[in-house]
Amino acid sequence: MSLTLSELHHVAIICSDYTVSKHFYTTILGLEIIQETYRAERQSYKLDLAINGLYVIELFSFPSPPERVTNPEACGLRHLSFLVEDIEHEIQKLDRYQVAHGPIRVDELTEKRFVFFNDPDQLPIELYER
């Protein structure tokens, strides 16, 4: 018998530069800050982030975290994907922030458009059009 899961609660991300990543996820991606906590005993920040009031990401900082092994096909989390209404409009915003991105591609299974870019630690992020 399988587990009874009701929904995804959150994704946890460890960043190498907390200030840079906080700016990226809140100012550029527009995620809302729910709570910010500094844990002195771990020399670590924990930033709880939401989309439209829904808690989705925990952003952590730790002293000297190891780098990502390979990109993007490392074993583990492949990428984060965010649903958007108008991909071209969102790409214009990425361009204004000088966030490099790939070309718009089309999912061969759904025929929906998507684009990839990276966060400050090279974690692949996808925008997927509704």
Coordinates of N, CA and C in Angstrom, one line a residue:
M1 N 0.8 -1.2 0.0 CA 0.0 0.0 0.0 C 0.9 1.2 0.0
S2 N 0.6 2.2 -0.9 CA 1.4 3.4 -1.0 C 1.0 4.4 0.1
L3 N 1.9 5.4 0.3 CA 1.6 6.5 1.2 C 0.4 7.3 0.7
T4 N -0.2 8.0 1.6 CA -1.4 8.9 1.2 C -0.9 10.4 1.3
L5 N -0.4 10.9 0.2 CA 0.1 12.2 0.1 C -1.0 13.2 -0.4
S6 N -1.1 14.4 0.2 CA -2.1 15.3 -0.2 C -1.7 16.4 -1.1
E7 N -0.4 16.8 -1.0 CA 0.1 17.8 -1.9 C 1.6 18.0 -1.6
L8 N 2.3 18.7 -2.5 CA 3.7 19.1 -2.2 C 3.7 20.2 -1.2
H9 N 4.5 20.1 -0.2 CA 4.6 21.1 0.9 C 5.6 22.2 0.6
H10 N 6.8 21.8 0.2 CA 7.8 22.8 -0.1 C 9.0 22.2 -0.8
V11 N 9.9 23.0 -1.3 CA 11.2 22.6 -1.9 C 12.2 23.4 -1.1
A12 N 13.3 22.7 -0.6 CA 14.3 23.3 0.1 C 15.5 23.5 -0.8
I13 N 16.1 24.7 -0.8 CA 17.3 25.1 -1.6 C 18.3 25.7 -0.7
I14 N 19.6 25.2 -0.9 CA 20.7 25.7 -0.1 C 21.5 26.6 -1.1
C15 N 21.7 27.9 -0.7 CA 22.4 28.8 -1.6 C 23.8 29.1 -1.1
S16 N 24.7 29.6 -2.0 CA 26.1 29.9 -1.5 C 26.2 31.3 -1.1
D17 N 25.4 32.3 -1.5 CA 25.4 33.7 -1.1 C 24.0 34.1 -0.8
Y18 N 23.6 34.1 0.5 CA 22.3 34.4 0.9 C 21.7 35.7 0.4
T19 N 22.5 36.7 0.4 CA 22.0 38.1 0.0 C 21.6 38.1 -1.5
V20 N 22.5 37.5 -2.3 CA 22.3 37.4 -3.8 C 21.1 36.5 -4.1
S21 N 21.0 35.4 -3.4 CA 19.8 34.5 -3.7 C 18.5 35.1 -3.1
K22 N 18.5 35.7 -2.0 CA 17.3 36.3 -1.5 C 16.8 37.4 -2.5
H23 N 17.7 38.2 -3.0 CA 17.3 39.2 -4.0 C 16.8 38.5 -5.2
F24 N 17.4 37.5 -5.7 CA 16.9 36.7 -6.9 C 15.5 36.2 -6.7
Y25 N 15.3 35.5 -5.6 CA 14.0 34.8 -5.4 C 12.9 35.8 -5.1
T26 N 13.2 36.9 -4.4 CA 12.2 37.8 -4.0 C 12.0 39.0 -5.0
T27 N 13.1 39.6 -5.5 CA 12.9 40.7 -6.4 C 12.7 40.3 -7.8
I28 N 13.5 39.4 -8.3 CA 13.4 39.0 -9.7 C 12.3 38.0 -9.9
L29 N 12.2 36.9 -9.1 CA 11.1 36.0 -9.3 C 9.8 36.4 -8.6
G30 N 9.9 37.3 -7.7 CA 8.7 37.9 -7.1 C 8.1 37.0 -6.0
L31 N 8.8 36.0 -5.4 CA 8.3 35.3 -4.3 C 8.1 36.1 -3.1
E32 N 7.1 35.8 -2.3 CA 6.8 36.6 -1.1 C 7.5 36.0 0.1
I33 N 8.0 36.9 1.0 CA 8.7 36.4 2.2 C 7.6 36.2 3.2
I34 N 7.5 34.9 3.8 CA 6.6 34.6 4.9 C 7.3 34.8 6.2
Q35 N 8.6 34.3 6.3 CA 9.4 34.5 7.5 C 10.8 34.3 7.2
E36 N 11.6 35.1 7.9 CA 13.1 35.0 7.8 C 13.7 34.7 9.2
T37 N 14.5 33.7 9.3 CA 15.0 33.3 10.6 C 16.5 33.1 10.4
Y38 N 17.3 33.7 11.4 CA 18.7 33.4 11.5 C 19.0 32.5 12.6
R39 N 19.6 31.4 12.4 CA 19.9 30.4 13.4 C 21.4 30.5 13.7
A40 N 21.8 31.2 14.8 CA 23.2 31.5 15.1 C 24.0 30.2 15.3
E41 N 23.4 29.2 16.0 CA 24.1 28.0 16.3 C 24.6 27.3 15.0
R42 N 23.9 27.5 13.9 CA 24.2 26.9 12.6 C 24.8 27.8 11.6
Q43 N 24.9 29.1 12.0 CA 25.4 30.2 11.1 C 24.6 30.1 9.8
S44 N 23.3 30.0 10.0 CA 22.4 29.8 8.8 C 21.1 30.6 8.8
Y45 N 20.8 31.1 7.6 CA 19.5 31.7 7.4 C 18.5 30.7 6.9
K46 N 17.2 30.9 7.2 CA 16.2 30.1 6.6 C 15.1 31.1 6.2
L47 N 14.8 31.2 4.9 CA 13.9 32.1 4.4 C 12.7 31.3 3.8
D48 N 11.5 31.5 4.4 CA 10.3 30.8 3.9 C 9.6 31.7 2.8
L49 N 9.4 31.2 1.6 CA 8.9 31.9 0.5 C 7.6 31.3 0.0
A50 N 6.7 32.2 -0.6 CA 5.4 31.8 -1.1 C 5.2 32.4 -2.5
I51 N 4.3 31.7 -3.2 CA 3.7 32.2 -4.4 C 2.2 32.4 -4.2
N52 N 1.7 33.6 -4.4 CA 0.3 33.9 -4.1 C -0.2 33.3 -2.8
G53 N 0.6 33.5 -1.7 CA 0.3 33.1 -0.4 C 0.5 31.6 -0.1
L54 N 0.9 30.8 -1.1 CA 1.1 29.4 -0.9 C 2.6 29.1 -0.6
Y55 N 2.9 28.6 0.5 CA 4.3 28.3 1.0 C 4.9 27.3 0.0
V56 N 6.0 27.6 -0.6 CA 6.6 26.7 -1.6 C 8.1 26.5 -1.5
I57 N 8.9 27.4 -1.0 CA 10.3 27.3 -1.0 C 10.9 27.7 0.3
E58 N 11.8 26.9 0.8 CA 12.7 27.2 2.0 C 14.1 27.5 1.4
L59 N 14.6 28.7 1.6 CA 15.9 29.1 1.1 C 16.9 29.1 2.3
F60 N 17.9 28.3 2.2 CA 18.8 28.1 3.3 C 20.2 28.7 2.9
S61 N 20.9 29.2 3.9 CA 22.4 29.5 3.7 C 23.1 28.6 4.8
F62 N 24.2 28.1 4.4 CA 25.1 27.4 5.3 C 26.5 27.8 5.0
P63 N 27.4 27.8 6.0 CA 28.8 28.1 5.7 C 29.4 27.0 4.7
S64 N 30.0 27.5 3.6 CA 30.8 26.6 2.7 C 30.0 25.4 2.2
P65 N 28.8 25.5 1.6 CA 28.1 24.3 1.1 C 28.9 23.8 -0.1
P66 N 28.9 22.5 -0.4 CA 29.5 22.0 -1.6 C 28.8 22.5 -2.8
E67 N 29.5 22.6 -3.9 CA 28.9 23.0 -5.2 C 28.1 21.9 -5.8
R68 N 27.2 22.3 -6.7 CA 26.4 21.3 -7.5 C 27.4 20.5 -8.3
V69 N 27.1 19.2 -8.4 CA 28.0 18.2 -9.0 C 28.1 18.5 -10.5
T70 N 27.0 18.4 -11.2 CA 26.9 18.7 -12.7 C 25.6 19.4 -13.0
N71 N 25.5 19.9 -14.2 CA 24.4 20.7 -14.5 C 23.9 20.3 -15.9
P72 N 22.7 20.0 -16.3 CA 21.6 19.9 -15.3 C 21.2 18.4 -15.0
E73 N 22.0 17.5 -15.5 CA 21.6 16.1 -15.4 C 22.2 15.4 -14.2
A74 N 22.5 16.1 -13.1 CA 22.9 15.4 -11.9 C 21.8 14.6 -11.3
C75 N 22.1 13.5 -10.6 CA 21.1 12.8 -9.9 C 20.5 13.6 -8.8
G76 N 19.2 13.6 -8.7 CA 18.6 14.5 -7.7 C 17.6 15.4 -8.3
L77 N 17.4 16.5 -7.7 CA 16.5 17.5 -8.2 C 17.0 18.1 -9.5
R78 N 16.2 17.9 -10.6 CA 16.7 18.4 -11.9 C 16.4 19.9 -12.1
H79 N 15.3 20.4 -11.8 CA 15.0 21.8 -11.9 C 13.7 22.1 -11.2
L80 N 13.5 23.5 -11.0 CA 12.2 24.0 -10.4 C 11.5 24.5 -11.6
S81 N 10.2 24.3 -11.6 CA 9.3 24.8 -12.7 C 8.2 25.7 -12.1
F82 N 8.0 26.9 -12.7 CA 7.0 27.8 -12.3 C 6.0 28.0 -13.5
L83 N 4.7 27.9 -13.2 CA 3.7 28.1 -14.2 C 3.5 29.6 -14.4
V84 N 3.4 30.1 -15.7 CA 3.2 31.5 -16.0 C 2.1 31.6 -17.1
E85 N 1.5 32.7 -17.2 CA 0.4 32.9 -18.1 C 1.0 33.3 -19.5
D86 N 2.0 34.2 -19.6 CA 2.5 34.7 -20.8 C 4.0 34.6 -20.8
I87 N 4.6 33.6 -21.4 CA 6.0 33.4 -21.3 C 6.9 34.5 -21.9
E88 N 6.4 35.1 -23.0 CA 7.2 36.2 -23.6 C 7.3 37.4 -22.7
H89 N 6.2 37.7 -22.0 CA 6.1 38.8 -21.0 C 7.1 38.6 -19.9
E90 N 7.2 37.3 -19.4 CA 8.1 37.0 -18.3 C 9.5 37.0 -18.8
I91 N 9.8 36.6 -20.0 CA 11.2 36.7 -20.6 C 11.6 38.1 -20.7
Q92 N 10.7 39.0 -21.0 CA 11.1 40.4 -21.1 C 11.6 40.9 -19.7
K93 N 10.9 40.4 -18.6 CA 11.3 40.8 -17.3 C 12.7 40.2 -17.0
L94 N 12.9 39.0 -17.3 CA 14.2 38.4 -17.1 C 15.3 39.2 -17.8
D95 N 15.0 39.6 -19.1 CA 15.9 40.4 -19.8 C 16.2 41.8 -19.1
R96 N 15.2 42.4 -18.5 CA 15.4 43.6 -17.8 C 16.4 43.5 -16.6
Y97 N 16.3 42.3 -16.0 CA 17.2 42.0 -14.9 C 18.5 41.4 -15.3
Q98 N 18.7 41.3 -16.6 CA 19.9 40.7 -17.2 C 20.1 39.3 -16.8
V99 N 19.0 38.5 -16.7 CA 19.1 37.1 -16.3 C 19.2 36.3 -17.7
A100 N 20.3 35.7 -17.9 CA 20.5 34.9 -19.1 C 19.5 33.7 -19.1
H101 N 19.0 33.4 -20.3 CA 18.0 32.3 -20.5 C 18.2 31.7 -21.8
G102 N 17.7 30.5 -21.9 CA 17.7 29.8 -23.2 C 16.5 30.2 -24.1
P103 N 16.4 29.6 -25.3 CA 15.3 30.0 -26.2 C 14.0 29.4 -25.7
I104 N 12.9 29.9 -26.1 CA 11.6 29.3 -25.9 C 11.5 28.0 -26.6
R105 N 11.1 27.0 -25.9 CA 11.0 25.7 -26.5 C 9.6 25.2 -26.4
V106 N 9.2 24.2 -27.1 CA 7.8 23.6 -27.0 C 7.9 22.2 -26.6
D107 N 7.1 21.9 -25.5 CA 7.1 20.5 -25.0 C 6.4 19.6 -26.0
E108 N 7.1 18.6 -26.5 CA 6.5 17.8 -27.5 C 5.3 17.0 -27.1
L109 N 5.1 16.8 -25.8 CA 4.0 16.0 -25.3 C 2.8 16.9 -25.1
T110 N 3.0 18.1 -24.6 CA 1.8 19.0 -24.2 C 1.6 20.1 -25.2
E111 N 2.7 20.4 -26.0 CA 2.7 21.5 -27.0 C 2.7 22.8 -26.3
K112 N 3.1 22.9 -25.0 CA 3.2 24.1 -24.2 C 4.6 24.6 -24.3
R113 N 4.7 26.0 -24.2 CA 6.0 26.6 -24.4 C 6.7 26.7 -23.0
F114 N 8.0 26.6 -23.0 CA 8.8 26.8 -21.8 C 10.2 27.3 -22.1
V115 N 10.8 27.8 -21.0 CA 12.2 28.4 -21.1 C 12.9 28.1 -19.9
F116 N 14.2 27.9 -20.0 CA 15.1 27.6 -18.8 C 16.1 28.8 -18.6
F117 N 16.4 29.0 -17.3 CA 17.4 29.9 -16.8 C 17.9 29.4 -15.5
N118 N 18.9 30.0 -14.9 CA 19.5 29.5 -13.7 C 19.4 30.5 -12.6
D119 N 19.4 30.0 -11.3 CA 19.4 30.9 -10.2 C 20.9 31.2 -9.9
P120 N 21.2 32.0 -8.9 CA 22.6 32.4 -8.7 C 23.6 31.3 -8.5
D121 N 23.1 30.1 -8.0 CA 24.0 28.9 -7.8 C 23.8 27.9 -8.9
Q122 N 23.3 28.3 -10.1 CA 23.2 27.5 -11.3 C 22.1 26.4 -11.2
L123 N 21.2 26.6 -10.2 CA 20.1 25.6 -10.2 C 19.2 25.9 -11.3
P124 N 18.9 25.0 -12.2 CA 18.0 25.2 -13.4 C 16.6 25.6 -12.9
I125 N 16.0 26.6 -13.5 CA 14.6 27.0 -13.3 C 13.9 27.1 -14.6
E126 N 12.7 26.6 -14.7 CA 11.9 26.6 -15.9 C 10.7 27.5 -15.7
L127 N 10.3 28.2 -16.7 CA 9.0 28.9 -16.7 C 8.2 28.1 -17.8
Y128 N 7.0 27.7 -17.4 CA 6.2 26.8 -18.2 C 4.9 27.5 -18.4
E129 N 4.5 27.8 -19.7 CA 3.3 28.5 -20.0 C 2.0 27.7 -19.8
R130 N 1.0 28.3 -19.2 CA -0.2 27.6 -18.9 C -0.9 27.1 -20.2

